[in-house]
Amino acid sequence: MIKNYFRLTFRNLLKNKVSSIINIGGLAVGLATGIIIMLEIVNEVSYDKFNINLADTYLLMSNQNMNGDIKTGNTTPGLLATSVLSEIPEIKYAARTCQQSDLIRNGDKTIYTNSIYTDADFFKIMTFPALKGNAVNALKQPNTVVLTETTAKKIFGTTDVIGKLLMLNNTDAVNIAAVIRDVPQNSTNQFDMAIPFMLFESKNEWLKKWDDSRIQTWIQVKPNVKLTNLNKKLKDLFLRKQLEKNIDLFAYPFSALRLHDQFKNGKPSGGVIDIIMLLSTIAGFVLLIACINFMNLATARSEQRAREVGVRKVLGASRKRIIIQFLGEALVLSFLALLLGILLAVLALPAFLQLSGKNFTPDFANWQLWLLLIVLGITTGLVAGSYPAFYLSSFKPIQVLKKMMNRDKGGSLFRKSLVTFQFVISIFLIIATIVISKQIDYLQQRPVGYDADNLMDIHASTDLTKKFSIVKNELLQIPGVKNVSAGTDNLVRMGGAFNGLDWPGKTPDQDFYITTTKVGYDWVKTAGFQLAAGRDFNPAYGTDTAACLINQAAAQRMGLKEPVVGTKLGSTKVIGVIKDFVFNHPFASPEPMVVYLGKSNMNHFFVRLNNDEKWREGIAQIEKVVKKTSPDFPFEFEFTKEEYQKNFKEFDSLRQMSNLFSGMAIFISCLGLFGLSAFLAERRSKEISIRKVLGASAGSLWLTLSKDFLKPVFLAFIIAAPLTGLAMQKVLGYIDYHIQLSWWMFAIAALAATVIAIVAISYNGIKAALANPVKSLRSE
């Protein structure tokens, strides 16, 4: 019997080639989209799963209540790890981590590495297997390091490097004590080299303060520890150590960190999980559209299968067997589409990874992945074949065989409803894509508040920072260099924030975090900021070490009265108010900022170049000056404008993905329309021939065939437009700097959907209208 079912299935596929190709092609494209999204989701949920102690590993975090506004942070004081390990018996291991870029040298060969400074317990908590040596013992010594396999090969050409020496930042000679396997792509902690935290600690006195939180602290607890009890002890310990009583320390599960890393009012409020849910919804919609095509074409050809159903029922076949047969046909077609979909997904995956900015390699040897693919194929087949199976099996044999079957009025209405639903989704995606694209363009074109063109940001080594004044004077002698300054941060991302600053008229409930940075003389002039009041830091005044600049957001938030210049903030006096500029978050309103004059450790040198054709020659001369002062460090720089545009890398990826998935949904919808229009043209061929004989023009015949399909499209727009408008308005409401929805966005979507539908149905409509009526009427 099963063999007979397969024979019937393939016979029907070959008999109806157009609908078979459309069904398999549509399902294949839908499944390929679903597979790519599934691979991305599998990659995201696999993060850090390789860690053996994952279930018992936590990151110590804190909630700070600032007048009802709770800020969650993932950095902690440097003294915390030792304290929790000695005072809380439930904690087995504790390790501090801090990451930065370091220069390592082997003879004449130098490379920059992504380094992690950490304690020996880090390699007990995390699972990073060693190839050579012992990573735990390596970090117990102050001048030893651990390299990854790739880093060892880059600098030495081999992994047999135990005992060899490296120069770290041209200041410390370190011994290689261990080599570990490369850190997996799906690891939260990414690094090329591990350095003992005690070396970092010896150079940073702030680590000995309880009120300075700049590093991360990881812990591993003993088995069967209750998180609520642990958090109570952590909170009590932190209250004993901290002067501020509005900070609560808590342990956050490492297993939840990747997917739920965003917090609101002290509680997890999403993160990567939001993207996963969005992608899952898109994949579901695309697959649903493909399944609707299957349902439409299957029910449209119901009359052709009606006699088969009637004969089988007369010969004794039960409805159950007929349902099984049709579901079997759907599953066979679904698995053919699945095979094609897997091929399409494999071919399209590199392009998707490039668009999304992701970097992972699917593990096709994983049986769980194949189980998911099989479940995906079965689910798609059952969903696609369910309605046709129950619909076709419901035919009564007497009515069918006597040709008394209802002329498919109910099925026609259902098909139009499905077409309408398809285009509701498609129009929703078109409008959403337009809004996303315009919002990204709006953000990218947002005035940043300074002149980002031709502004160089040179990464300064320790040698350069110590000789900034000399380097500045030499740089100013270069033709084409207009201004030079320096800062502890680049202009795109500013450093830490602090609270507790005093100002005139401040009340106890007015405290808030203020972003802070240190800069050199002529910072405002070099960057091209606009001053709302006052002046820039200038050596001619001699008193600027006790002065500061603030932005307009700070003046407004503090409620400072005019004139703001001359106001005392703590122990410093405001000498200038900078017009608000964009930093840290390109889509948010500027945060309050205070800027102090720095004298040392400013590792960003800003150089303003003339905007002319000789700028490349200027950079070459700048490099000579820098290399002369700091010959042991590579010359590295970036243009501030290019650095600012990196903020939009993820947004551009989102734009590309929304275009891609919207295109897939529309393409599959058009396949369905094409198939239905072909069937309708075939079914109404005699009617069209009679109309043509009676004098109907080709245009009127095309319109007669087309209007049945355009009505669902127009209805879909009426349904989709307000729903999409409400959804997009809500999404844009979360963004401070956003566009306003406009009528033309909806008009373009309506026009696009109409044009797409017309293109999809016109081929068969025009073909039928131009056909020779004699051929169709010859049999009458």
PDB file of C-alpha atoms in Angstrom, residues 649-763:
ATOM      1  CA  LYS A 649      27.550  48.046  11.232  1.00  0.00           C
ATOM      2  CA  GLU A 650      24.867  46.092  13.062  1.00  0.00           C
ATOM      3  CA  PHE A 651      22.168  48.451  11.795  1.00  0.00           C
ATOM      4  CA  ASP A 652      23.330  47.950   8.217  1.00  0.00           C
ATOM      5  CA  SER A 653      23.263  44.192   8.805  1.00  0.00           C
ATOM      6  CA  LEU A 654      19.709  44.512  10.098  1.00  0.00           C
ATOM      7  CA  ARG A 655      18.778  46.519   6.997  1.00  0.00           C
ATOM      8  CA  GLN A 656      20.286  43.898   4.691  1.00  0.00           C
ATOM      9  CA  MET A 657      18.619  41.017   6.523  1.00  0.00           C
ATOM     10  CA  SER A 658      15.222  42.728   6.498  1.00  0.00           C
ATOM     11  CA  ASN A 659      15.605  43.326   2.744  1.00  0.00           C
ATOM     12  CA  LEU A 660      16.606  39.705   2.218  1.00  0.00           C
ATOM     13  CA  PHE A 661      13.823  38.112   4.245  1.00  0.00           C
ATOM     14  CA  SER A 662      11.200  40.509   2.893  1.00  0.00           C
ATOM     15  CA  GLY A 663      12.355  39.619  -0.597  1.00  0.00           C
ATOM     16  CA  MET A 664      12.032  35.920   0.183  1.00  0.00           C
ATOM     17  CA  ALA A 665       8.492  36.346   1.516  1.00  0.00           C
ATOM     18  CA  ILE A 666       7.429  38.401  -1.509  1.00  0.00           C
ATOM     19  CA  PHE A 667       9.091  35.970  -3.930  1.00  0.00           C
ATOM     20  CA  ILE A 668       7.257  32.997  -2.418  1.00  0.00           C
ATOM     21  CA  SER A 669       3.963  34.916  -2.464  1.00  0.00           C
ATOM     22  CA  CYS A 670       4.507  35.695  -6.139  1.00  0.00           C
ATOM     23  CA  LEU A 671       5.190  32.035  -6.879  1.00  0.00           C
ATOM     24  CA  GLY A 672       1.800  31.214  -5.404  1.00  0.00           C
ATOM     25  CA  LEU A 673       0.073  33.935  -7.406  1.00  0.00           C
ATOM     26  CA  PHE A 674       1.767  32.727 -10.565  1.00  0.00           C
ATOM     27  CA  GLY A 675       0.595  29.170  -9.950  1.00  0.00           C
ATOM     28  CA  LEU A 676      -2.971  30.204  -9.143  1.00  0.00           C
ATOM     29  CA  SER A 677      -3.169  32.517 -12.160  1.00  0.00           C
ATOM     30  CA  ALA A 678      -1.932  29.679 -14.407  1.00  0.00           C
ATOM     31  CA  PHE A 679      -4.596  27.362 -13.012  1.00  0.00           C
ATOM     32  CA  LEU A 680      -7.338  29.979 -13.314  1.00  0.00           C
ATOM     33  CA  ALA A 681      -6.360  30.773 -16.904  1.00  0.00           C
ATOM     34  CA  GLU A 682      -6.491  27.082 -17.756  1.00  0.00           C
ATOM     35  CA  ARG A 683      -9.812  26.587 -15.973  1.00  0.00           C
ATOM     36  CA  ARG A 684     -11.466  29.581 -17.689  1.00  0.00           C
ATOM     37  CA  SER A 685      -9.936  28.992 -21.119  1.00  0.00           C
ATOM     38  CA  LYS A 686     -13.301  28.249 -22.790  1.00  0.00           C
ATOM     39  CA  GLU A 687     -14.916  31.306 -21.165  1.00  0.00           C
ATOM     40  CA  ILE A 688     -12.049  33.478 -22.395  1.00  0.00           C
ATOM     41  CA  SER A 689     -12.318  32.009 -25.901  1.00  0.00           C
ATOM     42  CA  ILE A 690     -16.066  32.730 -26.079  1.00  0.00           C
ATOM     43  CA  ARG A 691     -15.515  36.288 -24.847  1.00  0.00           C
ATOM     44  CA  LYS A 692     -12.820  36.757 -27.452  1.00  0.00           C
ATOM     45  CA  VAL A 693     -15.057  35.427 -30.251  1.00  0.00           C
ATOM     46  CA  LEU A 694     -17.755  37.864 -29.117  1.00  0.00           C
ATOM     47  CA  GLY A 695     -15.333  40.763 -29.515  1.00  0.00           C
ATOM     48  CA  ALA A 696     -13.617  41.197 -26.124  1.00  0.00           C
ATOM     49  CA  SER A 697     -10.201  42.845 -26.382  1.00  0.00           C
ATOM     50  CA  ALA A 698      -7.003  41.318 -24.974  1.00  0.00           C
ATOM     51  CA  GLY A 699      -6.804  44.138 -22.414  1.00  0.00           C
ATOM     52  CA  SER A 700     -10.311  43.534 -21.086  1.00  0.00           C
ATOM     53  CA  LEU A 701      -9.660  39.777 -20.903  1.00  0.00           C
ATOM     54  CA  TRP A 702      -6.434  40.402 -18.975  1.00  0.00           C
ATOM     55  CA  LEU A 703      -8.302  42.710 -16.595  1.00  0.00           C
ATOM     56  CA  THR A 704     -11.027  40.082 -16.077  1.00  0.00           C
ATOM     57  CA  LEU A 705      -8.431  37.514 -15.022  1.00  0.00           C
ATOM     58  CA  SER A 706      -6.344  39.962 -12.969  1.00  0.00           C
ATOM     59  CA  LYS A 707      -8.998  41.634 -10.858  1.00  0.00           C
ATOM     60  CA  ASP A 708      -9.731  38.456  -8.880  1.00  0.00           C
ATOM     61  CA  PHE A 709      -6.135  38.527  -7.628  1.00  0.00           C
ATOM     62  CA  LEU A 710      -5.816  42.273  -7.143  1.00  0.00           C
ATOM     63  CA  LYS A 711      -8.817  42.438  -4.811  1.00  0.00           C
ATOM     64  CA  PRO A 712      -7.066  40.322  -2.087  1.00  0.00           C
ATOM     65  CA  VAL A 713      -3.951  42.492  -2.483  1.00  0.00           C
ATOM     66  CA  PHE A 714      -5.902  45.703  -1.898  1.00  0.00           C
ATOM     67  CA  LEU A 715      -7.717  44.118   1.052  1.00  0.00           C
ATOM     68  CA  ALA A 716      -4.359  42.978   2.444  1.00  0.00           C
ATOM     69  CA  PHE A 717      -3.069  46.562   2.321  1.00  0.00           C
ATOM     70  CA  ILE A 718      -6.143  47.860   4.165  1.00  0.00           C
ATOM     71  CA  ILE A 719      -5.497  45.287   6.918  1.00  0.00           C
ATOM     72  CA  ALA A 720      -1.693  45.535   7.002  1.00  0.00           C
ATOM     73  CA  ALA A 721      -1.258  49.326   6.871  1.00  0.00           C
ATOM     74  CA  PRO A 722      -2.759  50.220  10.286  1.00  0.00           C
ATOM     75  CA  LEU A 723      -1.237  47.150  11.971  1.00  0.00           C
ATOM     76  CA  THR A 724       2.224  47.940  10.624  1.00  0.00           C
ATOM     77  CA  GLY A 725       1.830  51.625  11.481  1.00  0.00           C
ATOM     78  CA  LEU A 726       1.030  50.819  15.112  1.00  0.00           C
ATOM     79  CA  ALA A 727       3.897  48.311  15.362  1.00  0.00           C
ATOM     80  CA  MET A 728       6.478  50.652  13.794  1.00  0.00           C
ATOM     81  CA  GLN A 729       5.305  53.586  15.926  1.00  0.00           C
ATOM     82  CA  LYS A 730       5.846  51.501  19.041  1.00  0.00           C
ATOM     83  CA  VAL A 731       9.314  50.376  17.925  1.00  0.00           C
ATOM     84  CA  LEU A 732      10.372  53.930  17.024  1.00  0.00           C
ATOM     85  CA  GLY A 733       9.121  55.102  20.415  1.00  0.00           C
ATOM     86  CA  TYR A 734      12.048  53.275  22.046  1.00  0.00           C
ATOM     87  CA  ILE A 735      14.538  55.406  20.063  1.00  0.00           C
ATOM     88  CA  ASP A 736      15.219  58.979  21.143  1.00  0.00           C
ATOM     89  CA  TYR A 737      16.328  60.155  17.712  1.00  0.00           C
ATOM     90  CA  HIS A 738      13.871  58.702  15.229  1.00  0.00           C
ATOM     91  CA  ILE A 739      11.944  59.469  12.062  1.00  0.00           C
ATOM     92  CA  GLN A 740       8.233  60.165  11.794  1.00  0.00           C
ATOM     93  CA  LEU A 741       6.031  57.800   9.848  1.00  0.00           C
ATOM     94  CA  SER A 742       4.828  59.335   6.593  1.00  0.00           C
ATOM     95  CA  TRP A 743       2.049  58.525   4.125  1.00  0.00           C
ATOM     96  CA  TRP A 744       4.510  57.937   1.292  1.00  0.00           C
ATOM     97  CA  MET A 745       5.984  54.894   3.093  1.00  0.00           C
ATOM     98  CA  PHE A 746       2.596  53.215   2.977  1.00  0.00           C
ATOM     99  CA  ALA A 747       1.948  54.443  -0.582  1.00  0.00           C
ATOM    100  CA  ILE A 748       5.207  52.882  -1.793  1.00  0.00           C
ATOM    101  CA  ALA A 749       4.303  49.606  -0.081  1.00  0.00           C
ATOM    102  CA  ALA A 750       0.853  49.598  -1.710  1.00  0.00           C
ATOM    103  CA  LEU A 751       2.321  50.400  -5.111  1.00  0.00           C
ATOM    104  CA  ALA A 752       5.071  47.787  -4.730  1.00  0.00           C
ATOM    105  CA  ALA A 753       2.606  45.080  -3.689  1.00  0.00           C
ATOM    106  CA  THR A 754       0.293  45.952  -6.599  1.00  0.00           C
ATOM    107  CA  VAL A 755       3.107  45.975  -9.172  1.00  0.00           C
ATOM    108  CA  ILE A 756       4.524  42.720  -7.813  1.00  0.00           C
ATOM    109  CA  ALA A 757       1.100  41.063  -7.955  1.00  0.00           C
ATOM    110  CA  ILE A 758       0.479  42.336 -11.519  1.00  0.00           C
ATOM    111  CA  VAL A 759       3.867  41.055 -12.681  1.00  0.00           C
ATOM    112  CA  ALA A 760       3.198  37.673 -11.068  1.00  0.00           C
ATOM    113  CA  ILE A 761      -0.185  37.172 -12.732  1.00  0.00           C
ATOM    114  CA  SER A 762       0.304  39.019 -16.022  1.00  0.00           C
ATOM    115  CA  TYR A 763       2.216  36.295 -17.840  1.00  0.00           C
TER     116      TYR A 763
END
